[in-house]
Tab-separated table of C-alpha atoms and ligand atoms in Angstrom:
chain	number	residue	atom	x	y	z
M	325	UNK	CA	-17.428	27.314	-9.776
M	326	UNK	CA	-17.970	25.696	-13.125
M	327	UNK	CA	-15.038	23.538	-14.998
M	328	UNK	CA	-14.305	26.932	-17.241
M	329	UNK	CA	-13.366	29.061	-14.176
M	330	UNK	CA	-11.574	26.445	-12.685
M	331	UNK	CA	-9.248	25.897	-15.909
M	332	UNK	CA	-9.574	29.861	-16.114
M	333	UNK	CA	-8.296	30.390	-11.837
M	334	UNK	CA	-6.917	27.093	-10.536
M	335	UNK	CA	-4.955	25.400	-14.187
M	336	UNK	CA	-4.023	27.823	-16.144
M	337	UNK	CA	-1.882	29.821	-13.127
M	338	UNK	CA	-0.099	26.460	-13.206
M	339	UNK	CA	1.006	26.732	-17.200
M	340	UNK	CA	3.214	29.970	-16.159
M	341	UNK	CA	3.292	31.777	-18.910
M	342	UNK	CA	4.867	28.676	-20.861
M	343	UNK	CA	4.329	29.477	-24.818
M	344	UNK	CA	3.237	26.355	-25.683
M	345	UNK	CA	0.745	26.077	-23.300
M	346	UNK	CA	-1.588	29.221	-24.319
M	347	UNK	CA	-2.611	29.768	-21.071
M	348	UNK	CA	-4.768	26.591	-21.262
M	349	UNK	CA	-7.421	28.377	-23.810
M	350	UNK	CA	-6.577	26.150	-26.952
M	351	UNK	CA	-7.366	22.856	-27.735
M	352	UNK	CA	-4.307	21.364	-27.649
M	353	UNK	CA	-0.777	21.977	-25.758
M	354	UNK	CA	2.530	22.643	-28.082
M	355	UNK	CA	5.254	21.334	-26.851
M	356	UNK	CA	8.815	21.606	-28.377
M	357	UNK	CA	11.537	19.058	-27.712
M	358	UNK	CA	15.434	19.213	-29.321
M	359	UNK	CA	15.444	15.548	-29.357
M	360	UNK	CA	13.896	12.324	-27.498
M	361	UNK	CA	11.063	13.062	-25.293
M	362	UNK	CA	10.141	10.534	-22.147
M	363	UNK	CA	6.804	9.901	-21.290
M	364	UNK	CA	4.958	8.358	-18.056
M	365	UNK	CA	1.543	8.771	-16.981
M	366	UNK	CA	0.425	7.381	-13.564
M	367	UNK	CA	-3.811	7.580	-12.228
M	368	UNK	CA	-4.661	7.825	-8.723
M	369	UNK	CA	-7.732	6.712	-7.367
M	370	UNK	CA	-9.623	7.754	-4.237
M	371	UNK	CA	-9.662	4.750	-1.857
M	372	UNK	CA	-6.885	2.777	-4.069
M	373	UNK	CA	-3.794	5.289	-3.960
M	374	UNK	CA	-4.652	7.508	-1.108
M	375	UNK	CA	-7.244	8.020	1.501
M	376	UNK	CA	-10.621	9.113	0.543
M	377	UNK	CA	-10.029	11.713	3.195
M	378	UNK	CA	-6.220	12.851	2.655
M	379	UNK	CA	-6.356	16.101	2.328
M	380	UNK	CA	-6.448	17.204	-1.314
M	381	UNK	CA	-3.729	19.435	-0.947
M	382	UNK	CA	-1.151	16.065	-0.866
M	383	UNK	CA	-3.401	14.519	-3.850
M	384	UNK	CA	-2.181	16.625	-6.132
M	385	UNK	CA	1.394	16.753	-4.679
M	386	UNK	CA	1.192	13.259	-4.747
M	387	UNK	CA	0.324	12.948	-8.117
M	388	UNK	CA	3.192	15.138	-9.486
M	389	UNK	CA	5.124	12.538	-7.050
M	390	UNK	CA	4.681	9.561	-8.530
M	391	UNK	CA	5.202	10.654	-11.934
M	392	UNK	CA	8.502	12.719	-11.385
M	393	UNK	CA	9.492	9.129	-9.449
M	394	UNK	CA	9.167	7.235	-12.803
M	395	UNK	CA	10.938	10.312	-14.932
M	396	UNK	CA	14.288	10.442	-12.481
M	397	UNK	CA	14.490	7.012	-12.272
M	398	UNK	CA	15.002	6.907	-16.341
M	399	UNK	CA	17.305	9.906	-15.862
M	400	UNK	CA	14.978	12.607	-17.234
M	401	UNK	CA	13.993	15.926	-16.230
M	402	UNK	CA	10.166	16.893	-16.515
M	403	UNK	CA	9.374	19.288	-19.421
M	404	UNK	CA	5.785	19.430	-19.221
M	405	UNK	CA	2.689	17.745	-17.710
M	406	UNK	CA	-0.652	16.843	-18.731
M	407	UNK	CA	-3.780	16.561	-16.047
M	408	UNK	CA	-6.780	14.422	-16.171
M	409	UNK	CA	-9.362	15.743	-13.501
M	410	UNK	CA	-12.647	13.201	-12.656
M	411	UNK	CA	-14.033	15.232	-10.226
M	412	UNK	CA	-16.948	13.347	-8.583
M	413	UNK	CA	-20.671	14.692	-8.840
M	414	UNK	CA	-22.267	16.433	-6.195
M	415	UNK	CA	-19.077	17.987	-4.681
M	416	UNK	CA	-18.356	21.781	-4.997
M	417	UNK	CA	-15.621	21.808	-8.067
M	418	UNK	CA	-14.448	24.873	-6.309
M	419	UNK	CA	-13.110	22.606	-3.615
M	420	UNK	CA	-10.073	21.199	-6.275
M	421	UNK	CA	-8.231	24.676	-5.218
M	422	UNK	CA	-6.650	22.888	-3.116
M	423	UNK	CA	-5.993	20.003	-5.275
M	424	UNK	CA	-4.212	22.256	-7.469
M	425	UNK	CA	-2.376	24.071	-4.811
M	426	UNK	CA	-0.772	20.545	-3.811
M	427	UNK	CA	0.089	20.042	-7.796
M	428	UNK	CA	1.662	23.663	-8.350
M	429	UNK	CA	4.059	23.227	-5.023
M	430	UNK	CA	5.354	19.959	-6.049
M	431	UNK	CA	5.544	20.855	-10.091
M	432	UNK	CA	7.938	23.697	-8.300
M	433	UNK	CA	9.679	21.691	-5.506
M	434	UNK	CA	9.858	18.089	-7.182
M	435	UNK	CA	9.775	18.880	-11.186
M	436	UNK	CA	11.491	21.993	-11.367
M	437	UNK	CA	8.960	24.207	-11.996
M	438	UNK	CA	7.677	22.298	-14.906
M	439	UNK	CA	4.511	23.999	-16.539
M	440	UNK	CA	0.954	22.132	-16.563
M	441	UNK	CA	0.228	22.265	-20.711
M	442	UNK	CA	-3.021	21.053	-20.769
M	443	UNK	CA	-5.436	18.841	-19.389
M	444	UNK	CA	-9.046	17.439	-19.279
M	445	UNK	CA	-11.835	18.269	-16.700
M	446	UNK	CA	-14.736	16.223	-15.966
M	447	UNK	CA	-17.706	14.773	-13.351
M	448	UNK	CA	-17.598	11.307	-12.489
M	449	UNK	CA	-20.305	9.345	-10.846
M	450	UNK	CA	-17.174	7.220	-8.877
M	451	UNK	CA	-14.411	8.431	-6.526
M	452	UNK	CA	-11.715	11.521	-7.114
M	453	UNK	CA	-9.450	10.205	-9.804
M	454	UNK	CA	-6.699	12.048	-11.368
M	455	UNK	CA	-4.567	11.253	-13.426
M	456	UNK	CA	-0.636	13.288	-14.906
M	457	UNK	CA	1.160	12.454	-17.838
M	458	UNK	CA	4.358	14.015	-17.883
M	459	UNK	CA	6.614	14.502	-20.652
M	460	UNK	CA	10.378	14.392	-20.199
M	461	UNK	CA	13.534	15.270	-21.138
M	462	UNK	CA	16.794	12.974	-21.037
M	463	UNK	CA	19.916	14.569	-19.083
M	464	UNK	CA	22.142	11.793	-19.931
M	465	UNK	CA	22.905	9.852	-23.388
M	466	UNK	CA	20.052	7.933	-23.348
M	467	UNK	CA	16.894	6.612	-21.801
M	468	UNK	CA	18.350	5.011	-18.246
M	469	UNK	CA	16.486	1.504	-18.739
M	470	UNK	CA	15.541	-1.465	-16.782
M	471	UNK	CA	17.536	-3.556	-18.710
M	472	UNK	CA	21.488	-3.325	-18.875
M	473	UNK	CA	22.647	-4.236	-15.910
M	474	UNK	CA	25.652	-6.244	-15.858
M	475	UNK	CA	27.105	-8.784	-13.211
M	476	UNK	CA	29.268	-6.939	-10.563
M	477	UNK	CA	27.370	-3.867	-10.821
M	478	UNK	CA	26.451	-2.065	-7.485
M	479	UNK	CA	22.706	-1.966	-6.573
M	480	UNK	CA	21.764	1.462	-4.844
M	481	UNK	CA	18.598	2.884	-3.491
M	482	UNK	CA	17.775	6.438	-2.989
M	483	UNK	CA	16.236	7.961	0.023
M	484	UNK	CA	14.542	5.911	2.579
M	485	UNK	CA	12.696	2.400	2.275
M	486	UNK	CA	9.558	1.597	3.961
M	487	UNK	CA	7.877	5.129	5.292
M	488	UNK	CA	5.419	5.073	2.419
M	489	UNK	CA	3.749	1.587	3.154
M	490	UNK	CA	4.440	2.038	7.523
M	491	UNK	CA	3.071	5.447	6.534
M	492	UNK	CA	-0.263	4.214	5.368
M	493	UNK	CA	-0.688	1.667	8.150
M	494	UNK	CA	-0.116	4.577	10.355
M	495	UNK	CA	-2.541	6.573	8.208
M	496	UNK	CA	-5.085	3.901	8.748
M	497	UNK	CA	-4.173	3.329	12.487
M	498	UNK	CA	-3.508	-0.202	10.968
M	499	UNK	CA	-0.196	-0.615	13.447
M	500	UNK	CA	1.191	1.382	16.674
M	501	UNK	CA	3.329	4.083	16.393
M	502	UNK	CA	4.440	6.814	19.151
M	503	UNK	CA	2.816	10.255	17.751
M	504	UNK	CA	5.141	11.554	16.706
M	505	UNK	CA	6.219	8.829	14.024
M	506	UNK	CA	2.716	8.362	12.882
M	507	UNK	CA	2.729	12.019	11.907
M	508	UNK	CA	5.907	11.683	9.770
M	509	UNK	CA	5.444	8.392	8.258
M	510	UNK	CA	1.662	9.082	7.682
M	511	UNK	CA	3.321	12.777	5.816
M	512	UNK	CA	5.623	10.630	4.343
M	513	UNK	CA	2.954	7.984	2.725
M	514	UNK	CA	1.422	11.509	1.469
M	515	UNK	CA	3.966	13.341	0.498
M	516	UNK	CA	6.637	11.091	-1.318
M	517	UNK	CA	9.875	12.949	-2.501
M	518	UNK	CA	11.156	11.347	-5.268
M	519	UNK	CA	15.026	12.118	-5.701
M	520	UNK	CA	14.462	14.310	-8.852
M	521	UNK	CA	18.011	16.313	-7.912
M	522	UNK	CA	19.359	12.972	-8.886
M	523	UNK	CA	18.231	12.397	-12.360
M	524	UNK	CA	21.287	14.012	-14.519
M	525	UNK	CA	23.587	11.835	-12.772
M	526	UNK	CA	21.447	8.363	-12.994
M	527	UNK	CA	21.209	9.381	-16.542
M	528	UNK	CA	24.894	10.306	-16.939
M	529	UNK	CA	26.354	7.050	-14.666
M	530	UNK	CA	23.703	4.142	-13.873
M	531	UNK	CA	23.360	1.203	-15.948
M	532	UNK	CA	20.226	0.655	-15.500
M	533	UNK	CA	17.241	1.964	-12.880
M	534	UNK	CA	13.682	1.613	-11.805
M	535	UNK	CA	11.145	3.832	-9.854
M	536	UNK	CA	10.311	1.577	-6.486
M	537	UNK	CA	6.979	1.890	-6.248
M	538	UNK	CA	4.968	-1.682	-5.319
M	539	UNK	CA	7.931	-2.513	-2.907
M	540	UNK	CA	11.725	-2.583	-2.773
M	541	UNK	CA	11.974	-6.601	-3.382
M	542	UNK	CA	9.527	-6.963	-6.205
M	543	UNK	CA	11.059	-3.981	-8.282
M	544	UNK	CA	14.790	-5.484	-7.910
M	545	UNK	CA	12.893	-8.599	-9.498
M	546	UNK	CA	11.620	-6.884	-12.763
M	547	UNK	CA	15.421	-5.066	-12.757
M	548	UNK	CA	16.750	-8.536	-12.376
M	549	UNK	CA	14.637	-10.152	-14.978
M	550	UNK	CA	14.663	-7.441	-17.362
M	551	UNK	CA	18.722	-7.015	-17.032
M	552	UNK	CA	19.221	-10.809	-17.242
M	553	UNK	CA	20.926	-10.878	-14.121
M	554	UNK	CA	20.110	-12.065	-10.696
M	555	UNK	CA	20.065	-9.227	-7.770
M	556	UNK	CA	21.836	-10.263	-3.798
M	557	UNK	CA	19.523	-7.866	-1.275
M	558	UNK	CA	21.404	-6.978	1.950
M	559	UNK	CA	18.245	-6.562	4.308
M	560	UNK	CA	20.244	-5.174	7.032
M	561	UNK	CA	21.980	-2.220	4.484
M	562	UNK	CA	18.298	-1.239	3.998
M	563	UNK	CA	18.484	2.762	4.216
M	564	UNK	CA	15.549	3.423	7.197
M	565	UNK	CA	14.317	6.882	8.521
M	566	UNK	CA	14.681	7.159	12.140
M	567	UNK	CA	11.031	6.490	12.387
M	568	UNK	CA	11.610	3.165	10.508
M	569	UNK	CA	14.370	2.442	12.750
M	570	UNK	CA	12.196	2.815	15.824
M	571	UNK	CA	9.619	0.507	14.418
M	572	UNK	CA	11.868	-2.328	13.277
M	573	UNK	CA	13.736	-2.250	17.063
M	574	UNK	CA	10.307	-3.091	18.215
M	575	UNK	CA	9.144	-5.813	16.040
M	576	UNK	CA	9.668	-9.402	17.597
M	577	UNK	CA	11.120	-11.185	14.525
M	578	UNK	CA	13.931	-8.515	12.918
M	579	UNK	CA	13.900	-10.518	9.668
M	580	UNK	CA	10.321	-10.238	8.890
M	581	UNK	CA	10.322	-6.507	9.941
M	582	UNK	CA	12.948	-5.797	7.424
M	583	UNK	CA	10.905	-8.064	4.819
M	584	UNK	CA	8.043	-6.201	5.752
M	585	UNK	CA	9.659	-2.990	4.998
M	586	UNK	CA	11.569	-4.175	1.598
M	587	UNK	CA	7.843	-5.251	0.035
M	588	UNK	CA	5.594	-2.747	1.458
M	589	UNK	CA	5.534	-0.531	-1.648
M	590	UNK	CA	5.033	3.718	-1.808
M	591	UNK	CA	8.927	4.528	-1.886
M	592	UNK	CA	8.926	6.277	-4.817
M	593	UNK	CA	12.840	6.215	-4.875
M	594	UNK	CA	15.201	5.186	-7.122
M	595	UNK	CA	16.566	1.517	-7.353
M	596	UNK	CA	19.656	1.636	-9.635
M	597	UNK	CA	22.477	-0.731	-10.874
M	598	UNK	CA	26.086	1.170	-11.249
M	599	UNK	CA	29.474	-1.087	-12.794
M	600	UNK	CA	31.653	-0.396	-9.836
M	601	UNK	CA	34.170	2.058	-12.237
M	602	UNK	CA	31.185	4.777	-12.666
M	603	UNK	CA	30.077	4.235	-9.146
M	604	UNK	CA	32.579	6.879	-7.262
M	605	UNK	CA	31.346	9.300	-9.741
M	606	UNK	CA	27.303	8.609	-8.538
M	607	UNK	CA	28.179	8.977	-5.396
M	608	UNK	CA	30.212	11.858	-5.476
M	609	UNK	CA	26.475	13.175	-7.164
M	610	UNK	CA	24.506	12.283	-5.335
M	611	UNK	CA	26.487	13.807	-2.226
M	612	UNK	CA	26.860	17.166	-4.096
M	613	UNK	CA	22.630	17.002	-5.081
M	614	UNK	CA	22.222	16.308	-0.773
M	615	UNK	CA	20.422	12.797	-1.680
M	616	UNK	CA	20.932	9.957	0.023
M	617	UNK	CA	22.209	7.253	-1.527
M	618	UNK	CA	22.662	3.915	-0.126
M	619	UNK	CA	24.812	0.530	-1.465
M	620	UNK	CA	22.097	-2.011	-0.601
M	621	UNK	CA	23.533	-4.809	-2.577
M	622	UNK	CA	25.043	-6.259	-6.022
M	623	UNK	CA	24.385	-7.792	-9.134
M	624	UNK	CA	25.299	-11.677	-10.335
M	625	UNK	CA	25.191	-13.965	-12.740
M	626	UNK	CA	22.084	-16.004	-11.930
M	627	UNK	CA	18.095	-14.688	-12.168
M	628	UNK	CA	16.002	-13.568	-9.201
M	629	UNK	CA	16.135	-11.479	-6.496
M	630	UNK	CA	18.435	-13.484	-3.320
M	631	UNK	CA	17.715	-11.051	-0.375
M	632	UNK	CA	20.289	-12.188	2.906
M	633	UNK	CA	19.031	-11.530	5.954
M	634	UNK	CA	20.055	-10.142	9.650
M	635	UNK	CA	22.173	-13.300	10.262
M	636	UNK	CA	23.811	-13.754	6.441
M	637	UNK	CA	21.654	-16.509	5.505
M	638	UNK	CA	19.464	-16.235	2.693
M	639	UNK	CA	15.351	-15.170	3.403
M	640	UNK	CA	13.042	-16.912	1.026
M	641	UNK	CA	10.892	-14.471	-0.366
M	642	UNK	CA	7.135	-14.798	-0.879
M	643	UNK	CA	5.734	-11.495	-1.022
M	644	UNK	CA	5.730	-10.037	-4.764
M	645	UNK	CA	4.530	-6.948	-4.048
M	646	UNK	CA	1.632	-4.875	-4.976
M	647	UNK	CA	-0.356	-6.006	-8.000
M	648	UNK	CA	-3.923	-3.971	-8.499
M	649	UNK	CA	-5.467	-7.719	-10.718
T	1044	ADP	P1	-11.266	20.537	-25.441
T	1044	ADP	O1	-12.569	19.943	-25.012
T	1044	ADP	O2	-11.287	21.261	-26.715
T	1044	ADP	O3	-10.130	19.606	-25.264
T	1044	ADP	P2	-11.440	21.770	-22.904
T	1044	ADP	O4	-12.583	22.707	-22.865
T	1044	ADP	O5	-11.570	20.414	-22.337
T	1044	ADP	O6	-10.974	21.708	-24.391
T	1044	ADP	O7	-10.181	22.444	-22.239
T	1044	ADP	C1	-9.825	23.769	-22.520
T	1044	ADP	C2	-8.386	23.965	-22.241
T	1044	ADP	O8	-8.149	23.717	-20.867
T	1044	ADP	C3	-7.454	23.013	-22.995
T	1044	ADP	O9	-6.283	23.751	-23.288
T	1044	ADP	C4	-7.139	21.947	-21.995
T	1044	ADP	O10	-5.863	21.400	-22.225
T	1044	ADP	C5	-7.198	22.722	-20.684
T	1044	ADP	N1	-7.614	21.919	-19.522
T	1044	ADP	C6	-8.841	21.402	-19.295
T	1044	ADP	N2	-8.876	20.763	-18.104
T	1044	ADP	C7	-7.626	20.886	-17.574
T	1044	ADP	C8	-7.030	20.444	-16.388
T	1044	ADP	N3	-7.685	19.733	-15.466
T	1044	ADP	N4	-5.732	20.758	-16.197
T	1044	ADP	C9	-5.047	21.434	-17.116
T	1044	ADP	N5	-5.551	21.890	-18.240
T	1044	ADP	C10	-6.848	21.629	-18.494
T	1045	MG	MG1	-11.681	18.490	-23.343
């Protein structure tokens, strides 16, 4: 299969019949907005964002992942995306139908269905990258940002903390799990489901947000720092899959456990501040959209992230999560 028939069978299936997108046979996409547009791209890397032998079926879901992650958590919807493909030399290019399979179920299950507009194919002489740019649309007033975030405001998390970065150590046999956590955390480190159902009301009701992506603890810090505000952690209100749970019951020191899971990094949820008037209305949301949404602290006057531990004392942090340099 050469790079035209794979635009021609795998891609352009993927535009659905969007005008803009011309089937993927022009040199350029067309993409028309009524007002602001929101735009993230995010690259993965074989070897640096996922296992050089995931399967690459929850590549390209996981790309569409991390990039609908950063759109909900500014309270957009996805309106189109953009691929980058560096396929590597010397394997069959025939072999990305399965990449593309992953990216068309989670463009329908994660991004609504959004259409892939265009894109760029090419070899590479280094590992699989790809890389998604996805254009979005705001639901609420505005652009949800990581500034504004007041003192008093509730701090809330979507989902579940910790699976993705437990997932990969039980990906990598790294730690011990019974089997039948490793196979759910090590599905959850490769499939993340960001909390996209949740994006009209973040945009309608938070007062500011972040995706939490290098680890619960350092993303509160750049809301904190950003917002002007410090940021009081409650390690124990920690939302935790049963899987987690399981895990953290068997670790010998609770308090690092639960600082192991609040830095590991590969949520892809939603960390949000809310002023305490708009917050019955979030909730009440989030309820209706079935995402879980969990009070996991509040905002003060001061800087910095203060995260309390098992036994209400404070936990001095020293992990600052993921940085690639
Ligand atoms: P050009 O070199 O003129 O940009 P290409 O031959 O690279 O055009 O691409 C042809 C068409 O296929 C363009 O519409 C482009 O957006 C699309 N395309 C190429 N690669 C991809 C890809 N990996 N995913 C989605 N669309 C792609
Ligand atoms: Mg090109």
């Amino acid at each position: 299969m050469g790079e035209f028939d794979a635009i021609a069978t795998l891609f352009a299936p993927l535009s659905r019949g969007a005008p803009g997108a011309f089937g993927l046979t022009d040199d350029a996409a067309l993409l028309t907005a009524p007002g602001d547009l929101i735009v993230t791209a995010d690259a993965l890397v074989a070897g640096v964002h996922f296992l050089p032998d995931d399967p690459l079926d929850s590549v390209g879901w996981k790309l569409v992942a991390v990039n609908v992650s950063d759109l909900t958590a500014k309270g957009a919807a996805p309106v189109g995306a953009v691929l980058t493909l560096c396929w590597p030399h010397g394997r069959p290019l025939a072999d990305a139908a399965g990449f593309a399979k992953g990216l068309g179920d989670a463009l329908d299950r994660l991004a609504g269905g959004c259409p892939l507009i265009g894109g760029d194919t090419t070899g590479t002489p280094g590992p699989l990258t790809v890389s998604l740019t996805l254009f979005g649309a705001p639901l609420g007033p505005a652009m949800v940002r990581r500034a504004g975030a007041a003192p008093g405001d509730v701090v809330a998390v979507t989902g579940v903390i910790g699976d993705g970065g437990l997932g990969l150590a039980a990906a990598r046999g790294d730690d011990v799990f019974p089997d039948i956590d490793r196979a759910v955390l090590a599905e959850a480190y490769r499939r993340p489901q960001p909390p996209g159902f949740l994006a009209g009301a973040i945009g309608a009701h938070a007062s500011a947000a972040l995706d939490v992506s290098d680890g619960l603890i350092a993303d509160l810090g750049h809301l904190a720092r950003a917002s002007g505000v410090a940021v009081w952690l409650d390690l124990e209100a920690l939302p935790l899959s049963p899987a987690a749970a399981r895990w953290l019951a068997g670790q010998p020191d609770r308090t690092a456990g639960l600082m192991r899971l609040a830095t590991a990094g590969d949520d892809y949820q939603t960390a949000m501040a809310v002023s305490p008037a708009r917050w019955p209305a979030l909730a009440a949301a989030a309820e209706a959209a079935g995402v879980r949404l969990t009070v996991i602290g509040r905002c003060a006057d001061g800087t910095g992230v203060e995260a309390i531990g098992p036994d209400g004392a404070p936990v001095a942090i020293d992990v600052g999560g993921w940085r690639h340099f």
